[in-house]
XYZ file of C-alpha atoms in Angstrom:
695
model
C 64.255 -23.175 40.507
C 62.978 -19.677 41.257
C 63.712 -16.530 39.246
C 63.194 -12.836 39.954
C 60.811 -11.040 37.615
C 60.555 -7.282 37.320
C 56.982 -6.032 37.291
C 55.772 -2.478 36.795
C 52.904 -2.126 39.239
C 50.138 -0.227 37.411
C 48.418 0.807 40.652
C 51.343 2.078 42.711
C 53.472 3.138 39.757
C 56.536 1.391 41.192
C 58.694 -1.426 39.815
C 58.607 -4.582 41.920
C 60.880 -7.605 41.855
C 58.986 -10.793 42.578
C 60.175 -14.366 42.998
C 58.478 -16.571 40.439
C 58.625 -20.149 39.210
C 61.129 -20.491 36.341
C 58.252 -21.408 34.039
C 56.290 -18.309 35.052
C 56.013 -16.957 31.489
C 54.849 -20.348 30.251
C 52.063 -20.429 32.818
C 50.955 -16.941 31.795
C 50.958 -17.909 28.116
C 48.863 -21.016 28.742
C 46.494 -19.410 31.232
C 45.690 -16.538 28.877
C 45.758 -18.595 25.671
C 42.888 -19.356 23.318
C 43.400 -23.131 23.384
C 40.115 -23.821 25.180
C 38.257 -21.448 22.880
C 39.664 -23.217 19.809
C 38.823 -26.663 21.164
C 35.237 -25.521 21.797
C 34.967 -24.173 18.231
C 32.998 -27.086 16.772
C 32.598 -25.435 13.384
C 36.375 -25.053 13.045
C 37.062 -28.580 14.279
C 34.442 -30.197 12.068
C 35.511 -28.343 8.915
C 39.181 -29.196 9.505
C 38.264 -32.850 10.040
C 36.260 -32.937 6.787
C 39.055 -31.206 4.890
C 41.705 -33.558 6.267
C 39.679 -36.652 5.357
C 39.237 -35.336 1.814
C 42.954 -34.480 1.438
C 44.098 -37.893 2.698
C 41.644 -39.591 0.317
C 42.967 -37.614 -2.672
C 46.543 -38.646 -1.888
C 45.555 -42.291 -1.343
C 43.600 -42.303 -4.595
C 46.894 -41.506 -6.371
C 48.435 -44.622 -4.814
C 50.744 -42.572 -2.593
C 51.493 -42.716 1.105
C 49.897 -39.830 3.011
C 52.728 -38.013 4.807
C 51.457 -35.061 6.816
C 53.236 -31.943 8.044
C 51.222 -30.196 10.773
C 52.673 -26.749 11.594
C 51.587 -25.271 14.916
C 50.021 -28.493 16.132
C 49.050 -27.258 19.610
C 47.309 -30.207 21.268
C 48.029 -32.458 18.287
C 44.313 -32.529 17.448
C 44.685 -32.044 13.691
C 47.429 -34.681 13.480
C 45.230 -37.174 15.320
C 42.428 -36.361 12.876
C 44.818 -37.051 9.992
C 45.893 -40.458 11.332
C 42.282 -41.395 12.004
C 41.504 -40.366 8.413
C 44.159 -42.797 7.152
C 47.391 -40.797 7.032
C 50.487 -43.004 7.181
C 52.531 -40.638 9.329
C 52.364 -37.118 10.750
C 55.163 -34.732 11.659
C 53.626 -32.275 14.115
C 55.603 -29.093 14.788
C 55.096 -27.038 17.943
C 57.604 -24.361 18.972
C 56.126 -23.671 22.446
C 57.761 -26.310 24.656
C 55.052 -26.742 27.321
C 52.522 -27.171 24.521
C 54.775 -29.608 22.671
C 55.204 -31.649 25.878
C 51.429 -31.691 26.336
C 50.934 -32.767 22.712
C 53.289 -35.733 23.252
C 51.172 -36.853 26.224
C 47.861 -36.280 24.426
C 49.031 -38.214 21.357
C 50.217 -41.072 23.583
C 46.974 -41.033 25.606
C 44.975 -41.436 22.402
C 47.183 -44.251 21.096
C 48.850 -42.477 18.172
C 52.500 -42.365 19.303
C 53.558 -44.744 16.533
C 52.062 -42.526 13.831
C 52.734 -38.984 15.095
C 56.087 -37.381 15.848
C 56.027 -34.130 17.836
C 58.882 -31.801 16.832
C 59.583 -29.032 19.345
C 61.024 -26.470 16.932
C 60.018 -23.515 14.849
C 59.073 -24.804 11.404
C 61.943 -22.823 9.834
C 64.405 -24.892 11.904
C 63.064 -28.303 10.858
C 65.497 -30.411 8.833
C 64.894 -32.972 6.072
C 67.005 -36.069 5.396
C 68.140 -39.383 6.859
C 69.411 -37.694 10.019
C 66.860 -34.894 10.004
C 63.588 -34.292 11.793
C 61.743 -35.644 8.729
C 63.178 -38.269 6.346
C 61.500 -36.668 3.325
C 59.146 -33.911 2.315
C 55.462 -34.232 3.209
C 52.692 -34.318 0.620
C 49.941 -32.984 2.889
C 50.330 -29.636 4.681
C 48.012 -28.932 7.614
C 48.228 -25.654 9.493
C 46.322 -23.455 11.876
C 48.533 -20.367 11.879
C 45.836 -17.731 11.566
C 44.757 -14.814 13.686
C 41.865 -12.388 13.280
C 43.817 -10.566 10.552
C 44.681 -13.932 8.925
C 48.404 -13.195 8.522
C 49.262 -11.538 11.848
C 50.858 -14.649 13.383
C 53.362 -15.005 10.557
C 51.353 -17.371 8.369
C 52.853 -16.107 5.099
C 56.559 -16.520 6.017
C 55.800 -19.937 7.543
C 54.014 -21.134 4.391
C 56.711 -19.619 2.197
C 59.432 -21.571 4.012
C 57.399 -24.775 4.181
C 56.845 -24.858 0.415
C 60.512 -24.202 -0.277
C 61.918 -26.725 2.163
C 59.388 -29.059 3.811
C 56.607 -30.124 1.425
C 56.348 -31.460 -2.106
C 55.424 -29.250 -5.029
C 51.636 -28.888 -5.440
C 51.025 -30.724 -2.184
C 47.588 -31.055 -0.672
C 46.924 -28.292 1.849
C 44.318 -28.017 4.596
C 43.052 -25.376 4.495
C 43.421 -25.145 0.721
C 42.675 -21.453 0.293
C 41.919 -18.294 2.303
C 40.059 -15.229 1.052
C 40.014 -11.826 2.727
C 36.838 -9.736 2.385
C 36.237 -6.047 2.982
C 33.279 -3.688 3.207
C 33.559 0.092 3.171
C 31.347 1.932 5.674
C 30.699 5.316 7.190
C 30.471 5.165 10.963
C 30.715 8.050 13.380
C 30.985 5.610 16.269
C 33.889 3.636 14.813
C 35.576 6.759 13.409
C 35.523 8.134 16.969
C 37.900 5.278 17.870
C 40.563 6.756 15.592
C 40.264 10.561 15.459
C 39.737 13.353 17.979
C 36.461 15.159 17.363
C 35.812 18.802 18.269
C 34.622 18.884 21.876
C 32.113 21.518 22.994
C 32.267 23.153 26.412
C 29.473 25.399 27.661
C 30.940 28.200 29.804
C 29.702 31.446 31.334
C 31.248 33.240 28.342
C 29.483 31.052 25.802
C 30.469 27.886 23.980
C 34.153 26.995 23.708
C 35.295 24.312 21.251
C 38.363 22.129 21.823
C 39.724 21.404 18.338
C 42.140 18.615 17.371
C 45.617 19.504 16.067
C 46.011 19.346 12.300
C 48.711 16.679 12.752
C 46.222 14.399 14.458
C 43.615 14.887 11.734
C 46.164 14.024 9.047
C 47.796 11.139 10.930
C 47.235 7.731 9.271
C 46.802 6.201 12.732
C 48.157 3.150 14.494
C 49.490 0.350 12.293
C 47.769 -2.369 14.328
C 44.364 -3.730 13.419
C 41.421 -3.263 15.800
C 39.880 -6.701 16.236
C 36.410 -6.822 17.754
C 33.273 -8.928 17.947
C 31.659 -7.151 15.023
C 28.386 -8.991 15.619
C 27.915 -6.832 18.730
C 28.110 -3.575 16.751
C 24.591 -2.471 15.898
C 23.858 -2.065 12.152
C 22.476 1.362 13.075
C 26.035 2.391 14.024
C 27.255 2.374 10.420
C 26.143 3.063 6.863
C 27.208 0.537 4.238
C 28.962 2.206 1.298
C 29.990 -0.875 -0.663
C 29.066 -4.480 -1.221
C 31.239 -7.108 0.425
C 34.364 -7.214 -1.757
C 36.699 -10.237 -2.030
C 40.057 -8.435 -1.752
C 42.634 -11.185 -2.159
C 43.115 -14.930 -1.818
C 46.034 -17.138 -0.843
C 46.357 -20.654 -2.274
C 48.150 -22.662 0.404
C 48.792 -25.670 -1.859
C 51.270 -23.633 -3.941
C 54.311 -21.476 -3.255
C 53.300 -18.536 -1.053
C 55.005 -15.138 -1.010
C 55.384 -12.950 2.078
C 56.481 -9.935 -0.001
C 54.573 -6.663 0.189
C 51.642 -6.634 -2.213
C 48.549 -4.617 -3.109
C 45.189 -5.859 -4.356
C 42.560 -3.463 -5.717
C 38.844 -3.933 -6.277
C 36.782 -1.469 -8.254
C 33.290 -0.815 -6.929
C 30.459 1.662 -7.186
C 29.373 3.115 -3.808
C 25.909 2.001 -2.749
C 25.295 5.378 -1.098
C 26.885 8.795 -0.889
C 28.724 9.580 2.321
C 32.070 9.783 4.044
C 34.315 6.748 3.547
C 35.959 6.207 6.915
C 36.190 2.576 7.951
C 36.855 -0.793 6.333
C 35.289 -3.834 7.990
C 37.144 -7.013 7.121
C 37.089 -10.752 7.731
C 38.165 -13.929 5.980
C 37.126 -17.446 5.239
C 39.095 -20.599 4.649
C 38.160 -23.305 2.159
C 39.351 -26.707 3.258
C 39.194 -28.325 -0.176
C 40.038 -27.261 -3.777
C 36.340 -27.263 -4.743
C 35.432 -24.844 -1.956
C 32.664 -27.092 -0.624
C 34.037 -27.151 2.945
C 34.177 -23.579 4.137
C 34.783 -21.982 7.544
C 33.888 -18.287 7.594
C 34.411 -15.394 9.992
C 31.692 -13.315 8.299
C 29.486 -11.216 10.615
C 25.798 -12.054 10.714
C 24.723 -9.642 7.944
C 27.221 -11.178 5.493
C 26.847 -14.797 6.642
C 25.215 -17.326 4.325
C 23.329 -18.853 7.260
C 23.150 -16.454 10.240
C 21.265 -19.049 12.279
C 24.363 -21.280 12.171
C 26.759 -18.512 13.203
C 29.593 -19.957 15.307
C 30.740 -17.862 18.260
C 34.499 -17.716 18.626
C 36.969 -15.378 20.282
C 40.254 -16.629 18.839
C 39.150 -15.348 15.416
C 36.984 -12.226 15.255
C 36.564 -9.459 12.676
C 38.770 -6.499 11.803
C 38.158 -2.765 11.817
C 40.596 -0.760 9.705
C 40.619 3.024 9.485
C 41.374 4.879 6.276
C 44.198 7.434 6.655
C 41.574 10.173 6.370
C 37.877 10.281 5.590
C 36.968 10.818 1.959
C 33.651 11.776 0.358
C 32.151 9.185 -1.986
C 29.246 9.583 -4.392
C 26.732 6.861 -5.056
C 27.432 5.127 -8.369
C 30.762 6.883 -9.003
C 33.398 4.149 -9.385
C 36.308 3.921 -6.932
C 39.034 1.430 -6.040
C 39.427 -0.054 -2.577
C 42.999 -1.265 -2.175
C 44.193 -3.849 0.341
C 47.929 -3.680 1.058
C 49.852 -6.226 3.077
C 53.379 -7.099 4.050
C 54.428 -10.279 5.830
C 52.425 -9.564 9.009
C 49.990 -6.638 8.517
C 47.104 -5.552 6.301
C 46.009 -1.949 5.674
C 43.628 -0.230 3.268
C 43.430 2.842 1.064
C 40.789 4.349 -1.206
C 41.878 5.457 -4.665
C 40.196 6.972 -7.689
C 42.029 4.696 -10.126
C 43.571 1.263 -9.860
C 47.193 1.360 -8.583
C 48.099 -1.188 -11.267
C 47.077 1.310 -13.967
C 48.885 4.354 -12.606
C 52.020 2.388 -11.686
C 52.086 3.593 -8.081
C 54.482 1.884 -5.684
C 53.139 0.025 -2.672
C 52.572 2.532 0.136
C 54.404 1.948 3.390
C 52.581 0.539 6.384
C 50.861 3.432 8.227
C 52.673 4.672 11.310
C 51.376 7.170 13.865
C 53.300 10.445 13.802
C 50.954 12.546 15.963
C 51.591 10.671 19.274
C 47.854 10.315 20.003
C 47.585 6.761 18.647
C 50.627 5.794 20.718
C 49.115 7.189 23.907
C 45.391 6.517 23.479
C 44.007 3.132 22.500
C 40.783 2.802 20.501
C 38.413 2.757 23.501
C 40.188 5.797 24.933
C 39.577 7.754 21.734
C 35.911 6.826 22.021
C 35.844 7.882 25.671
C 37.348 11.307 24.972
C 34.932 11.817 22.069
C 31.905 10.974 24.228
C 30.252 14.395 24.519
C 27.813 13.188 27.208
C 30.735 12.085 29.362
C 32.451 15.451 28.824
C 29.248 17.253 29.824
C 29.128 15.252 33.049
C 32.669 16.291 33.951
C 31.865 19.909 33.074
C 28.828 19.882 35.362
C 30.885 18.382 38.204
C 33.719 20.893 37.662
C 31.288 23.795 37.866
C 30.372 22.795 41.422
C 33.973 22.690 42.699
C 35.775 25.382 40.679
C 36.274 28.868 42.073
C 37.717 31.948 40.339
C 40.925 31.633 42.383
C 41.295 27.857 41.904
C 44.803 26.549 41.314
C 44.269 23.196 39.566
C 46.588 20.240 39.168
C 45.411 17.604 36.687
C 46.718 14.052 37.086
C 45.739 11.680 34.267
C 47.496 10.515 31.103
C 46.647 12.702 28.131
C 43.494 14.103 29.713
C 41.534 17.124 28.490
C 40.375 17.926 32.045
C 42.983 20.665 32.263
C 41.406 22.426 29.253
C 37.935 22.076 30.778
C 39.201 23.627 34.021
C 40.761 26.528 32.136
C 37.638 27.223 30.070
C 35.480 27.097 33.201
C 37.478 29.873 34.828
C 40.286 28.391 36.935
C 42.938 30.962 37.847
C 45.825 28.640 36.982
C 46.060 25.100 35.648
C 48.956 22.637 35.817
C 48.962 19.142 34.331
C 51.418 16.345 35.054
C 52.368 14.219 32.048
C 54.580 11.276 32.984
C 55.703 10.243 29.515
C 57.428 12.101 26.709
C 54.694 10.944 24.267
C 51.984 12.340 26.523
C 53.895 15.593 26.939
C 54.331 16.061 23.184
C 50.686 15.279 22.444
C 49.325 17.690 25.049
C 51.627 20.448 23.781
C 50.167 19.970 20.301
C 46.594 20.078 21.610
C 47.252 23.161 23.722
C 48.912 24.895 20.789
C 46.030 24.102 18.435
C 43.695 25.711 20.962
C 45.973 28.689 21.736
C 46.485 27.512 25.308
C 50.245 26.895 25.295
C 50.746 29.905 27.593
C 47.657 29.205 29.699
C 48.257 25.632 30.936
C 51.575 24.526 32.426
C 52.784 21.017 31.537
C 55.013 19.308 34.100
C 56.875 16.314 32.684
C 58.015 14.342 35.710
C 56.836 11.685 38.075
C 54.353 13.094 40.623
C 56.434 12.137 43.646
C 59.248 14.329 42.275
C 57.037 17.417 42.099
C 58.590 20.499 43.727
C 57.119 23.859 44.827
C 59.039 25.466 41.961
C 57.107 23.316 39.453
C 53.933 24.896 40.827
C 55.479 28.375 40.851
C 55.352 28.383 44.621
C 51.572 27.993 44.734
C 49.473 25.496 46.642
C 46.949 23.351 44.777
C 43.337 24.054 45.715
C 41.761 21.583 43.236
C 43.309 18.217 42.370
C 41.718 16.672 39.272
C 41.752 13.259 37.630
C 39.401 11.298 35.407
C 41.214 9.055 36.437
C 42.811 7.391 33.402
C 46.313 5.954 33.027
C 47.680 4.149 29.985
C 49.242 1.370 32.094
C 45.915 0.323 33.612
C 44.373 -2.986 32.579
C 42.066 -3.902 35.452
C 39.522 -1.400 36.840
C 41.360 -0.817 40.127
C 44.678 -0.053 38.419
C 43.426 3.517 38.021
C 43.683 3.771 41.801
C 47.130 5.024 40.852
C 45.374 8.389 41.153
C 45.079 7.753 44.910
C 48.813 7.064 45.197
C 49.587 10.225 43.258
C 47.195 12.191 45.451
C 49.136 10.869 48.446
C 52.502 11.705 46.862
C 51.508 15.345 46.227
C 49.757 15.802 49.582
C 52.296 18.403 50.759
C 51.469 20.558 47.731
C 47.753 20.726 48.561
C 46.339 23.844 50.201
C 44.316 23.468 53.437
C 40.805 22.423 52.466
C 41.844 21.486 48.927
C 39.178 19.716 46.892
C 39.926 16.373 45.226
C 37.845 15.311 42.216
C 36.862 12.553 42.066
C 36.382 12.621 45.811
C 35.984 8.855 46.107
C 35.600 5.593 44.223
C 33.733 2.382 44.881
C 34.252 -1.167 43.656
C 31.127 -2.987 42.498
C 30.437 -6.633 41.738
C 27.736 -8.721 40.097
C 27.412 -12.442 39.324
C 26.642 -13.144 35.666
C 25.800 -15.825 33.157
C 27.693 -15.323 29.888
C 26.097 -16.205 26.608
C 29.409 -17.364 25.138
C 32.474 -16.004 26.943
C 32.419 -18.916 29.427
C 33.862 -21.120 26.663
C 37.351 -19.607 26.973
C 37.690 -21.075 30.491
C 35.556 -24.190 30.199
C 37.219 -27.648 30.181
C 36.837 -29.458 26.882
C 37.290 -33.103 27.920
C 36.744 -34.909 24.619
C 37.127 -32.972 21.366
C 35.707 -34.561 18.226
C 36.226 -37.974 19.804
C 39.787 -37.328 21.023
C 40.736 -37.177 24.703
C 42.253 -33.766 25.513
C 41.871 -33.889 29.302
C 45.627 -33.358 29.579
C 45.164 -29.908 28.002
C 42.374 -29.115 30.463
C 44.623 -30.120 33.360
C 47.483 -28.061 31.947
C 45.330 -24.926 31.766
C 43.976 -25.542 35.262
C 47.522 -25.944 36.608
C 48.613 -22.720 34.895
C 45.633 -20.889 36.393
C 46.775 -21.929 39.875
C 49.757 -19.577 39.651
C 49.543 -16.236 41.441
C 49.097 -13.752 38.628
C 47.087 -16.174 36.522
C 44.480 -16.272 39.292
C 43.788 -12.591 38.918
C 40.690 -11.245 37.251
C 40.807 -10.901 33.487
C 39.971 -7.627 31.709
C 37.231 -7.958 29.092
C 35.194 -5.305 27.223
C 31.805 -6.772 28.112
C 29.889 -4.726 25.545
C 31.333 -7.284 23.123
C 30.344 -10.279 25.284
C 26.637 -10.361 26.212
C 25.701 -11.640 29.635
C 22.783 -11.758 32.046
C 22.974 -10.752 35.672
C 22.124 -13.414 38.229
C 22.392 -10.987 41.127
C 21.899 -7.314 41.805
C 25.050 -5.179 41.576
C 26.671 -4.772 44.956
C 29.152 -2.205 46.262
C 31.927 -4.137 47.977
C 34.689 -1.576 48.734
C 35.069 2.199 48.891
C 38.155 4.380 48.517
C 38.194 7.913 49.935
C 40.472 10.067 47.791
C 40.080 12.991 50.192
C 42.442 11.090 52.495
C 45.887 9.619 51.661
C 46.225 5.901 50.934
C 45.865 4.049 54.264
C 48.732 2.049 55.699
C 46.571 -0.944 56.572
C 44.594 -3.189 54.194
C 40.972 -2.356 53.496
C 38.814 -5.476 53.819
C 35.179 -6.420 53.478
C 33.087 -9.582 53.587
C 29.647 -10.210 52.274
C 27.274 -12.424 50.369
C 25.588 -12.070 47.010
C 22.166 -13.555 46.462
C 21.455 -15.147 43.093
C 17.952 -14.005 42.265
C 17.573 -14.911 38.593
C 17.631 -18.412 37.103
C 20.589 -19.355 34.966
C 24.183 -20.503 35.280
C 26.768 -18.582 37.257
C 29.886 -18.402 35.122
C 31.687 -15.727 37.102
C 31.679 -12.360 38.824
C 32.148 -9.026 37.060
C 33.830 -6.132 38.899
C 34.061 -2.458 37.964
C 34.794 0.925 39.472
C 32.514 3.892 39.943
C 34.071 7.312 40.453
C 32.187 9.797 42.599
C 33.215 13.131 41.122
C 31.045 15.025 43.620
C 28.275 13.913 45.994
C 25.804 14.315 43.109
C 27.832 13.048 40.149
C 29.117 9.505 39.535
C 30.841 8.012 36.496
C 30.631 4.232 36.073
C 33.214 2.141 34.231
C 30.865 -0.828 34.272
C 27.101 -1.142 34.393
C 25.488 1.972 32.909
C 21.915 1.304 34.037
C 20.011 -1.330 36.034
C 19.758 -4.684 34.295
C 16.549 -5.433 32.426
C 13.889 -7.749 33.891
C 15.535 -10.750 32.278
C 18.938 -9.588 33.461
C 20.453 -8.296 30.210
C 23.214 -5.778 30.926
C 24.333 -2.513 29.350
C 28.080 -1.986 29.835
C 30.273 1.064 29.413
C 31.608 0.694 25.834
C 34.852 2.582 26.580
C 36.120 0.410 29.449
C 37.166 -3.118 30.220
C 35.547 -4.785 33.186
C 37.227 -7.381 35.405
C 35.963 -10.967 35.231
C 36.591 -13.685 37.790
C 35.642 -17.008 36.206
C 34.305 -19.559 38.668
C 35.842 -23.019 38.536
C 32.342 -24.447 38.875
C 29.419 -23.449 36.671
C 26.682 -23.066 39.215
C 23.205 -24.511 39.352
C 20.883 -23.459 36.504
C 17.865 -23.092 38.806
C 17.035 -21.026 41.842
C 16.083 -23.827 44.281
C 12.657 -23.836 45.952
C 14.241 -23.334 49.373
C 15.263 -19.770 48.544
C 17.920 -17.848 46.653
C 21.422 -19.190 46.346
C 24.237 -17.149 47.840
C 27.919 -16.740 47.132
C 30.025 -15.377 49.948
C 33.103 -13.320 49.245
C 36.065 -11.700 50.955
C 37.591 -8.683 49.219
C 40.805 -6.946 50.247
C 42.716 -3.917 49.018
C 46.437 -4.202 49.755
C 47.926 -0.684 50.044
C 51.540 -1.830 49.701
C 50.996 -3.537 46.340
C 47.854 -1.765 45.174
C 46.274 -5.152 44.440
C 42.639 -6.016 44.973
C 41.975 -9.680 45.736
C 38.620 -11.397 45.904
C 38.022 -14.893 47.270
C 34.718 -16.636 46.699
C 33.125 -19.414 48.717
C 30.573 -21.522 46.898
C 28.147 -23.420 49.129
C 27.934 -27.220 49.039
C 24.499 -26.930 47.498
C 25.898 -24.864 44.673
C 28.839 -27.195 44.070
C 26.445 -30.124 43.807
C 24.271 -28.139 41.397
C 21.117 -29.084 43.290
């Protein structure tokens, strides 16, 4: 059966209704899941297996049957480990039906159907009794309900319910315990992901400074954690202000509470500075003695950095204090971790909250609009003074004293730059109410509320009256739009430029004047694991899961490139970067598709895991801003990526030959097409027979 799905097209700005398979959402969930990444996580798998063996042995040593409850079983891997370790029976719960169906097949394929029952329910719906899903309570609880923040996937409520209704008192639990750690740091780079810094603009009248509104400076920020690959943040980007502090632990073998709680740790700062950011991670101990431990610690806090396991399903957390606070070396303070049932947040206090009887503070919520409009990388992009200087230099070459400017980007400061550089009149279109409110606050803080006109409407609805009867002589965009995920989604600027064409004066200048799409074939150090088949996992056949992911990836939208911030995922180039399409913003969007064909030579040895694509915006003939590669790759191919943008990755189904053959360089041919009607960019690759054979 087919169903119609509404889809907001980020490139054209329109809403489309597309006919999709009835299991469309399932395919998306599976295709973009972390199942492959988890199955490739040998450290996780091995530690779980050791912990399960130990738990089953402890129950057997008491002369009891080992009855296992596995919540969130996924492929059924942990249940199969339990049976292999000697468990008498496993009840494996999986709420996601396609995954539950796959688990049934995987369990059957491995010969465990008589010992494992897959229950396709949420754990809170499972019943106990003669006619229930389970005849009695389990005495071993196995779960993998954790996210980067530990509790963000609802681990606490699930454990709370399980202890009340599904498992015996003081049952064995794998993992047995989790501990959350925190480290206070000062970091201008990371703080720039959360606050708007003063921005300096050199003009003919001297330096102008764009200052943030007081509301933004005082705003506690977005409630969501920022999870990143902390190992890719250079230690030179932050100053450590505290030792690593164990903030709180959860014992999963006992009753767990999901109620709001606070946990404080007194410490003496290791250095004086500005407390701004809390770095956080956790570890899980699989046994009561804590001998079997799986840790998410970054390399500088890891007990054995050489054995560091790469994983993407669990990373590290960056939390921002509500406001920066000065700390003095050796002067005692309290770092406080607060959590409710799903979120963690931090505060810095002079005394312990237990001593002064303070109530638990509410979860921070943005009230300045900026954290609703700008994500963390966008904050960093706006705060990048070098990037601002590049736009200022480009604006100087196109601005005239009589310029009438129209700025088209979401929450952009380009309109302020244009005003400070001498434009006669500046208009800015802000599509959303949040964007409108934020820009009004910024303009007011800089005494520009009467100098820049905000138009809150969709660009295609723009009227001459909105522009006070004037024609636009300079159309500006970064371009940046909050709905964009893939690099070419910001081509929405081109569609807007087309929609406002009748408002442009003869000879009007458009900046950027053009864009180009670039591509390079790369070998990833680790990211390839998220799309690599697993086959056998710790001795269990999970080919069915591999086939399920491959089938999901065959669906239309699942075939598209994936956005990844490649500064977090090191890779080596196997080819030179190649320009594959150009888009001329000086002309309206064409009616016919724009196509190109070509071939990329693989010049460096290595494996070809996929192709990376990015956009470059040509502000003027002499000024280009790249959203991808920032400089030519090093001799060995190591890449430096724009830290504020996500690049598009097409993973190849085949990992190509690790050597450049003696007969000459390998080549990959491609066909790329821009579809004006949908705004989509599609790329098809052809891998030669030689490459497929890996010769």
